[in-house]
Amino acid sequence: VFQLSVPLNFLGSVYRELRQSLLDMETLFNLQKVNVAVKDIPNAPPLVLKGGEIKFENVTFGYHKDRPILKNVSFTIPAGKKTAIVGPSGCGKSTILRLLFRFYDVDSGRILIDGQDIRHVSIESLRRAIGVVPQDTPLFNNTIEHNIRYGRIDASEEEILAVSKRAKIHETIEKFPAGYQTMVGERGMMISGGEKQRLAMARVLLKDPELLFFDEATSALDTHTEQALMSNITSILKEKQRTSVFVAHRLRTIFDADQIIVLENGTVAESPGTHDSLVNAGGVYSRLWRAQETTPVVEKALGDEIVEQ
Ligand code: ATP
């Protein structure tokens, strides 16, 4: 009985983790209102990754049919490169992420990953391929270690330590009362928005998915920590040739992107390019850049509040 109960307990805990991960995603995307019509087609095959290129082809989508948020949007996010999506608040940046996760299906057009329409592959394989670092990460009422391990539950302690260092959170954790065993969440220690964001970074580095999304993921960090962290993350992504997408308000966090996509009023506002080419083009991006450059408060965003630490 004892011998049997061990693996069963283990499976039970894996199951709980999986359920929790679903809950996590639900909190993450505020899914209470989600349309449950999004389902696998019968015998949906898994997504087959071949580098991780993402293509939006003439995508139109609105949460309500009479109010389209994305209007005939087309762009390509190249495999293994860093892409940034910028644009004013409410222009649909997070919506792109929700569509990619298939929390909703497009009204028309299609989204392809490595040539496969995401409606034709299993949702489970799709979501497994994508990691997200959101602006506000929900924490579990558990230890710091558990909260990081959740990125990949079979990770070793060494691996947890390594990702924490790269996410610039290790030294902070060491100063907590019980280090990695410190309880956080509602019944534990309160941690700041910036600490949460770094935990989320460590978590996604541990998960190590093929496609990574950073949705305003460093908005609560001070400039110095943000730069140190971004330089670590950028070198990891380059080294592993991961496809990454950064949704950003503060343009200085993405000026080194291989490609910047500018959204405005539900459409792609100008041909995507690098920071330099877009500044030279003198279009929407160059106006956003000039506005931020000349803004006296360095942290000033494109019209949004910065999350308090
Ligand atoms: P921000 O930069 O402020 O995060 P965003 O560009 O990411 O904004 P989205 O979150 O994609 O913008 O929202 C685009 C539009 O869709 C907004 O007008 C928003 O009010 C609307 N919207 C977002 N989620 C829903 C929803 N679940 N139901 C209805 N409307 C929604």
Tab-separated table of C-alpha atoms and ligand atoms in Angstrom:
chain	number	residue	atom	x	y	z
A	1	VAL	CA	0.000	0.000	0.000
A	2	PHE	CA	2.769	2.368	0.949
A	3	GLN	CA	4.641	1.698	-2.282
A	4	LEU	CA	1.539	2.374	-4.285
A	5	SER	CA	0.499	5.489	-2.465
A	6	VAL	CA	3.733	7.292	-3.188
A	7	PRO	CA	3.374	7.493	-6.954
A	8	LEU	CA	-0.336	8.134	-6.605
A	9	ASN	CA	0.310	11.038	-4.301
A	10	PHE	CA	2.860	12.269	-6.721
A	11	LEU	CA	0.381	12.077	-9.579
A	12	GLY	CA	-2.179	13.820	-7.413
A	13	SER	CA	0.202	16.671	-6.875
A	14	VAL	CA	1.014	16.864	-10.590
A	15	TYR	CA	-2.690	17.017	-11.299
A	16	ARG	CA	-3.162	19.779	-8.774
A	17	GLU	CA	-0.286	21.679	-10.314
A	18	LEU	CA	-1.822	21.349	-13.743
A	19	ARG	CA	-5.156	22.537	-12.485
A	20	GLN	CA	-3.464	25.373	-10.721
A	21	SER	CA	-1.652	26.307	-13.892
A	22	LEU	CA	-4.965	26.605	-15.635
A	23	LEU	CA	-6.301	28.754	-12.825
A	24	ASP	CA	-3.182	30.829	-13.058
A	25	MET	CA	-3.759	31.480	-16.733
A	26	GLU	CA	-7.351	32.321	-15.999
A	27	THR	CA	-6.425	34.905	-13.420
A	28	LEU	CA	-3.751	36.146	-15.735
A	29	PHE	CA	-6.085	36.949	-18.543
A	30	ASN	CA	-9.115	37.788	-16.528
A	31	LEU	CA	-11.031	35.005	-18.132
A	32	GLN	CA	-14.292	35.121	-16.287
A	33	LYS	CA	-15.942	36.485	-19.398
A	34	VAL	CA	-14.177	34.168	-21.794
A	35	ASN	CA	-16.039	32.568	-24.581
A	36	VAL	CA	-15.934	28.828	-23.899
A	37	ALA	CA	-16.694	28.082	-27.535
A	38	VAL	CA	-12.959	27.780	-28.208
A	39	LYS	CA	-12.430	24.014	-28.428
A	40	ASP	CA	-10.142	21.526	-30.103
A	41	ILE	CA	-11.242	20.217	-33.478
A	42	PRO	CA	-11.744	16.420	-33.358
A	43	ASN	CA	-8.377	14.603	-33.195
A	44	ALA	CA	-6.454	17.871	-33.264
A	45	PRO	CA	-2.759	17.104	-33.783
A	46	PRO	CA	-0.151	18.781	-31.593
A	47	LEU	CA	1.590	21.937	-32.764
A	48	VAL	CA	4.881	21.066	-34.452
A	49	LEU	CA	7.490	23.728	-33.783
A	50	LYS	CA	10.111	24.477	-36.426
A	51	GLY	CA	11.715	27.625	-35.108
A	52	GLY	CA	8.666	29.518	-33.892
A	53	GLU	CA	7.526	31.938	-36.601
A	54	ILE	CA	4.187	33.625	-35.877
A	55	LYS	CA	2.038	35.049	-38.638
A	56	PHE	CA	-1.128	37.145	-38.344
A	57	GLU	CA	-2.910	37.129	-41.726
A	58	ASN	CA	-5.698	39.668	-42.194
A	59	VAL	CA	-6.889	39.177	-38.635
A	60	THR	CA	-10.080	40.917	-37.602
A	61	PHE	CA	-11.343	40.491	-34.069
A	62	GLY	CA	-13.628	42.217	-31.582
A	63	TYR	CA	-14.908	41.132	-28.162
A	64	HIS	CA	-18.250	42.382	-29.446
A	65	LYS	CA	-19.068	41.994	-33.108
A	66	ASP	CA	-19.972	45.649	-33.549
A	67	ARG	CA	-16.695	46.915	-32.079
A	68	PRO	CA	-13.635	45.471	-33.827
A	69	ILE	CA	-10.404	45.833	-31.851
A	70	LEU	CA	-8.107	44.472	-34.581
A	71	LYS	CA	-9.015	45.368	-38.164
A	72	ASN	CA	-7.488	43.292	-40.943
A	73	VAL	CA	-4.141	43.122	-39.175
A	74	SER	CA	-1.208	41.336	-40.842
A	75	PHE	CA	2.335	40.956	-39.566
A	76	THR	CA	5.044	38.342	-39.161
A	77	ILE	CA	6.992	37.708	-35.977
A	78	PRO	CA	10.187	36.065	-37.200
A	79	ALA	CA	11.506	32.885	-35.591
A	80	GLY	CA	14.268	33.246	-33.034
A	81	LYS	CA	14.160	37.042	-32.971
A	82	LYS	CA	13.055	39.783	-30.591
A	83	THR	CA	9.933	41.611	-31.723
A	84	ALA	CA	8.274	44.490	-29.926
A	85	ILE	CA	4.668	45.603	-30.166
A	86	VAL	CA	4.059	49.191	-29.204
A	87	GLY	CA	1.094	51.512	-29.374
A	88	PRO	CA	-1.231	53.579	-27.254
A	89	SER	CA	-3.203	52.098	-24.406
A	90	GLY	CA	-6.208	50.104	-25.574
A	91	CYS	CA	-4.963	49.604	-29.156
A	92	GLY	CA	-5.105	45.813	-28.804
A	93	LYS	CA	-1.629	44.687	-27.744
A	94	SER	CA	-2.805	42.277	-25.039
A	95	THR	CA	-5.625	41.145	-27.321
A	96	ILE	CA	-2.999	39.817	-29.747
A	97	LEU	CA	-1.634	37.683	-26.940
A	98	ARG	CA	-5.087	36.393	-25.947
A	99	LEU	CA	-5.784	35.411	-29.555
A	100	LEU	CA	-2.492	33.609	-29.838
A	101	PHE	CA	-3.366	31.589	-26.738
A	102	ARG	CA	-6.749	30.893	-28.276
A	103	PHE	CA	-8.672	32.354	-25.404
A	104	TYR	CA	-10.701	33.692	-28.303
A	105	ASP	CA	-10.809	32.818	-31.989
A	106	VAL	CA	-10.402	35.403	-34.729
A	107	ASP	CA	-13.540	36.673	-36.502
A	108	SER	CA	-11.757	36.493	-39.850
A	109	GLY	CA	-8.231	35.899	-41.130
A	110	ARG	CA	-5.894	33.424	-39.467
A	111	ILE	CA	-2.992	33.056	-37.084
A	112	LEU	CA	-0.207	30.663	-38.046
A	113	ILE	CA	2.656	29.282	-35.988
A	114	ASP	CA	5.316	27.700	-38.185
A	115	GLY	CA	2.718	27.463	-40.935
A	116	GLN	CA	0.007	25.769	-38.842
A	117	ASP	CA	-3.319	27.512	-38.274
A	118	ILE	CA	-3.604	27.588	-34.487
A	119	ARG	CA	-7.273	26.509	-34.725
A	120	HIS	CA	-6.114	23.211	-36.225
A	121	VAL	CA	-3.725	22.107	-33.460
A	122	SER	CA	-4.484	21.019	-29.906
A	123	ILE	CA	-4.935	23.903	-27.486
A	124	GLU	CA	-2.850	22.077	-24.910
A	125	SER	CA	0.178	21.846	-27.249
A	126	LEU	CA	-0.275	25.466	-28.288
A	127	ARG	CA	-0.279	26.775	-24.712
A	128	ARG	CA	2.612	24.542	-23.740
A	129	ALA	CA	4.730	26.174	-26.444
A	130	ILE	CA	4.126	29.693	-25.141
A	131	GLY	CA	5.371	31.323	-21.955
A	132	VAL	CA	4.057	34.638	-20.703
A	133	VAL	CA	5.399	37.150	-18.262
A	134	PRO	CA	2.468	39.407	-17.485
A	135	GLN	CA	2.488	42.780	-15.822
A	136	ASP	CA	0.887	41.371	-12.715
A	137	THR	CA	1.626	37.758	-11.858
A	138	PRO	CA	-0.627	35.922	-9.462
A	139	LEU	CA	1.301	34.248	-6.652
A	140	PHE	CA	0.384	30.988	-4.963
A	141	ASN	CA	0.055	30.865	-1.187
A	142	ASN	CA	3.203	28.865	-0.930
A	143	THR	CA	6.960	29.268	-0.710
A	144	ILE	CA	9.073	31.375	-3.043
A	145	GLU	CA	10.657	28.157	-4.267
A	146	HIS	CA	7.280	26.655	-5.145
A	147	ASN	CA	6.270	29.819	-6.946
A	148	ILE	CA	9.327	29.590	-9.189
A	149	ARG	CA	9.290	25.795	-9.557
A	150	TYR	CA	5.834	26.051	-10.932
A	151	GLY	CA	7.490	27.012	-14.249
A	152	ARG	CA	8.639	23.383	-14.453
A	153	ILE	CA	7.769	21.213	-11.489
A	154	ASP	CA	10.572	18.679	-11.941
A	155	ALA	CA	13.329	21.325	-11.912
A	156	SER	CA	16.294	20.784	-9.586
A	157	GLU	CA	17.277	23.230	-6.849
A	158	GLU	CA	20.333	24.207	-8.877
A	159	GLU	CA	18.152	25.104	-11.818
A	160	ILE	CA	15.892	27.213	-9.610
A	161	LEU	CA	18.914	29.020	-8.235
A	162	ALA	CA	20.328	29.610	-11.717
A	163	VAL	CA	17.140	31.146	-13.139
A	164	SER	CA	16.675	33.272	-10.007
A	165	LYS	CA	20.133	34.716	-10.494
A	166	ARG	CA	19.484	35.456	-14.133
A	167	ALA	CA	16.143	37.040	-13.239
A	168	LYS	CA	17.939	39.301	-10.717
A	169	ILE	CA	15.845	38.061	-7.806
A	170	HIS	CA	18.295	35.704	-6.065
A	171	GLU	CA	19.920	38.314	-3.813
A	172	THR	CA	16.529	39.651	-2.768
A	173	ILE	CA	15.288	36.152	-1.914
A	174	GLU	CA	18.393	35.492	0.185
A	175	LYS	CA	17.438	38.458	2.362
A	176	PHE	CA	13.910	37.150	2.991
A	177	PRO	CA	13.368	35.665	6.489
A	178	ALA	CA	13.451	32.031	5.335
A	179	GLY	CA	15.147	32.511	1.958
A	180	TYR	CA	13.613	30.345	-0.756
A	181	GLN	CA	11.324	28.751	1.849
A	182	THR	CA	9.660	32.060	2.740
A	183	MET	CA	5.883	31.853	2.390
A	184	VAL	CA	4.338	34.428	0.075
A	185	GLY	CA	0.835	35.178	-1.109
A	186	GLU	CA	-2.212	36.041	0.949
A	187	ARG	CA	-1.095	34.196	4.072
A	188	GLY	CA	2.605	34.865	3.665
A	189	MET	CA	4.932	37.768	3.224
A	190	MET	CA	3.814	40.592	0.971
A	191	ILE	CA	6.224	41.189	-1.859
A	192	SER	CA	6.473	44.194	-4.140
A	193	GLY	CA	5.302	44.473	-7.729
A	194	GLY	CA	8.907	44.528	-8.926
A	195	GLU	CA	9.770	41.384	-6.954
A	196	LYS	CA	6.719	39.645	-8.378
A	197	GLN	CA	7.774	40.559	-11.899
A	198	ARG	CA	11.233	39.112	-11.332
A	199	LEU	CA	9.721	35.916	-9.883
A	200	ALA	CA	7.609	35.651	-13.025
A	201	MET	CA	10.764	36.032	-15.130
A	202	ALA	CA	12.494	33.257	-13.183
A	203	ARG	CA	9.403	31.076	-13.632
A	204	VAL	CA	9.304	31.506	-17.411
A	205	LEU	CA	13.063	30.963	-17.734
A	206	LEU	CA	12.564	27.663	-15.932
A	207	LYS	CA	9.668	26.719	-18.229
A	208	ASP	CA	11.897	27.602	-21.207
A	209	PRO	CA	9.189	27.604	-23.878
A	210	GLU	CA	9.811	28.117	-27.593
A	211	LEU	CA	7.776	31.343	-27.729
A	212	LEU	CA	7.946	33.982	-25.025
A	213	PHE	CA	5.703	36.950	-24.400
A	214	PHE	CA	6.537	39.762	-22.081
A	215	ASP	CA	3.509	41.948	-21.468
A	216	GLU	CA	4.769	45.104	-19.777
A	217	ALA	CA	6.821	42.681	-17.761
A	218	THR	CA	9.282	45.124	-16.223
A	219	SER	CA	6.977	48.052	-15.591
A	220	ALA	CA	7.385	47.927	-11.804
A	221	LEU	CA	11.181	47.831	-11.799
A	222	ASP	CA	13.506	50.749	-11.260
A	223	THR	CA	15.568	51.751	-14.294
A	224	HIS	CA	18.784	50.169	-13.056
A	225	THR	CA	17.257	46.756	-12.227
A	226	GLU	CA	15.208	46.851	-15.411
A	227	GLN	CA	18.289	47.374	-17.557
A	228	ALA	CA	20.294	44.652	-15.817
A	229	LEU	CA	17.413	42.202	-16.107
A	230	MET	CA	16.665	43.058	-19.736
A	231	SER	CA	20.267	42.563	-20.706
A	232	ASN	CA	20.254	39.105	-19.053
A	233	ILE	CA	16.983	38.126	-20.679
A	234	THR	CA	18.058	39.376	-24.096
A	235	SER	CA	21.269	37.369	-24.003
A	236	ILE	CA	19.449	34.187	-22.899
A	237	LEU	CA	16.878	34.574	-25.682
A	238	LYS	CA	19.604	35.177	-28.247
A	239	GLU	CA	21.682	32.256	-27.056
A	240	LYS	CA	18.671	29.913	-27.227
A	241	GLN	CA	17.266	31.530	-30.376
A	242	ARG	CA	13.833	31.867	-28.864
A	243	THR	CA	11.071	33.856	-30.523
A	244	SER	CA	10.152	36.666	-28.161
A	245	VAL	CA	7.561	39.398	-28.183
A	246	PHE	CA	7.728	42.379	-25.881
A	247	VAL	CA	4.651	44.498	-25.375
A	248	ALA	CA	5.964	47.794	-24.163
A	249	HIS	CA	5.005	51.286	-23.250
A	250	ARG	CA	8.447	52.478	-22.393
A	251	LEU	CA	10.298	52.418	-25.675
A	252	ARG	CA	13.748	52.340	-24.147
A	253	THR	CA	13.121	48.729	-23.072
A	254	ILE	CA	12.648	47.628	-26.692
A	255	PHE	CA	14.825	49.892	-28.814
A	256	ASP	CA	17.206	46.963	-29.471
A	257	ALA	CA	14.409	44.741	-30.900
A	258	ASP	CA	15.034	43.132	-34.294
A	259	GLN	CA	11.616	44.363	-35.332
A	260	ILE	CA	9.106	46.822	-33.892
A	261	ILE	CA	5.413	46.641	-34.809
A	262	VAL	CA	3.434	49.821	-34.209
A	263	LEU	CA	-0.298	49.436	-33.621
A	264	GLU	CA	-2.789	52.265	-33.697
A	265	ASN	CA	-6.581	52.265	-33.926
A	266	GLY	CA	-6.691	48.520	-34.500
A	267	THR	CA	-4.298	48.502	-37.447
A	268	VAL	CA	-0.566	48.278	-38.065
A	269	ALA	CA	0.312	51.968	-38.279
A	270	GLU	CA	3.496	51.723	-40.375
A	271	SER	CA	5.780	49.099	-41.882
A	272	PRO	CA	7.555	47.278	-39.075
A	273	GLY	CA	11.243	48.058	-38.713
A	274	THR	CA	14.086	48.532	-36.273
A	275	HIS	CA	14.251	51.470	-33.894
A	276	ASP	CA	16.629	53.364	-36.191
A	277	SER	CA	14.694	52.730	-39.370
A	278	LEU	CA	11.413	53.755	-37.717
A	279	VAL	CA	12.911	56.910	-36.252
A	280	ASN	CA	14.277	57.758	-39.716
A	281	ALA	CA	10.939	57.004	-41.354
A	282	GLY	CA	9.463	59.884	-39.366
A	283	GLY	CA	6.090	58.183	-38.775
A	284	VAL	CA	4.034	57.256	-35.715
A	285	TYR	CA	6.943	55.551	-33.951
A	286	SER	CA	9.268	58.498	-34.298
A	287	ARG	CA	6.598	60.726	-32.770
A	288	LEU	CA	6.142	58.327	-29.840
A	289	TRP	CA	9.897	58.181	-29.357
A	290	ARG	CA	10.348	61.949	-29.424
A	291	ALA	CA	7.479	62.371	-26.982
A	292	GLN	CA	9.087	59.962	-24.521
A	293	GLU	CA	12.601	61.254	-24.993
A	294	THR	CA	11.585	64.756	-24.122
A	295	THR	CA	9.356	63.723	-21.238
A	296	PRO	CA	11.013	64.950	-18.054
A	297	VAL	CA	9.935	61.936	-15.992
A	298	VAL	CA	11.971	59.032	-17.360
A	299	GLU	CA	9.378	56.497	-16.265
A	300	LYS	CA	6.562	58.222	-18.141
A	301	ALA	CA	4.616	55.729	-20.209
A	302	LEU	CA	2.557	56.195	-23.340
A	303	GLY	CA	-0.393	57.485	-21.389
A	304	ASP	CA	-0.627	54.770	-18.754
A	305	GLU	CA	0.152	54.672	-15.086
A	306	ILE	CA	3.255	52.855	-13.986
A	307	VAL	CA	2.534	50.069	-11.515
A	308	GLU	CA	3.619	51.115	-8.044
A	309	GLN	CA	6.401	49.133	-6.397
B	1	ATP	P1	-2.875	48.513	-22.549
B	1	ATP	O1	-1.665	49.056	-23.216
B	1	ATP	O2	-3.636	49.552	-21.799
B	1	ATP	O3	-2.651	47.257	-21.767
B	1	ATP	P2	-3.766	47.077	-24.878
B	1	ATP	O4	-3.262	47.716	-26.119
B	1	ATP	O5	-3.080	45.871	-24.388
B	1	ATP	O6	-3.883	48.156	-23.739
B	1	ATP	P3	-6.151	45.443	-24.949
B	1	ATP	O7	-6.097	44.974	-23.538
B	1	ATP	O8	-5.785	44.512	-26.019
B	1	ATP	O9	-5.307	46.785	-25.139
B	1	ATP	O10	-7.620	45.994	-25.190
B	1	ATP	C1	-8.050	46.515	-26.442
B	1	ATP	C2	-9.482	46.977	-26.322
B	1	ATP	O11	-10.335	45.865	-26.081
B	1	ATP	C3	-9.742	47.969	-25.200
B	1	ATP	O12	-10.613	48.968	-25.678
B	1	ATP	C4	-10.425	47.145	-24.137
B	1	ATP	O13	-11.325	47.923	-23.412
B	1	ATP	C5	-11.130	46.078	-24.928
B	1	ATP	N1	-11.218	44.807	-24.176
B	1	ATP	C6	-10.186	44.136	-23.637
B	1	ATP	N2	-10.606	43.000	-23.044
B	1	ATP	C7	-11.936	42.941	-23.235
B	1	ATP	C8	-12.964	41.998	-22.881
B	1	ATP	N3	-12.690	40.880	-22.193
B	1	ATP	N4	-14.240	42.290	-23.217
B	1	ATP	C9	-14.534	43.418	-23.912
B	1	ATP	N5	-13.617	44.350	-24.272
B	1	ATP	C10	-12.340	44.114	-23.953
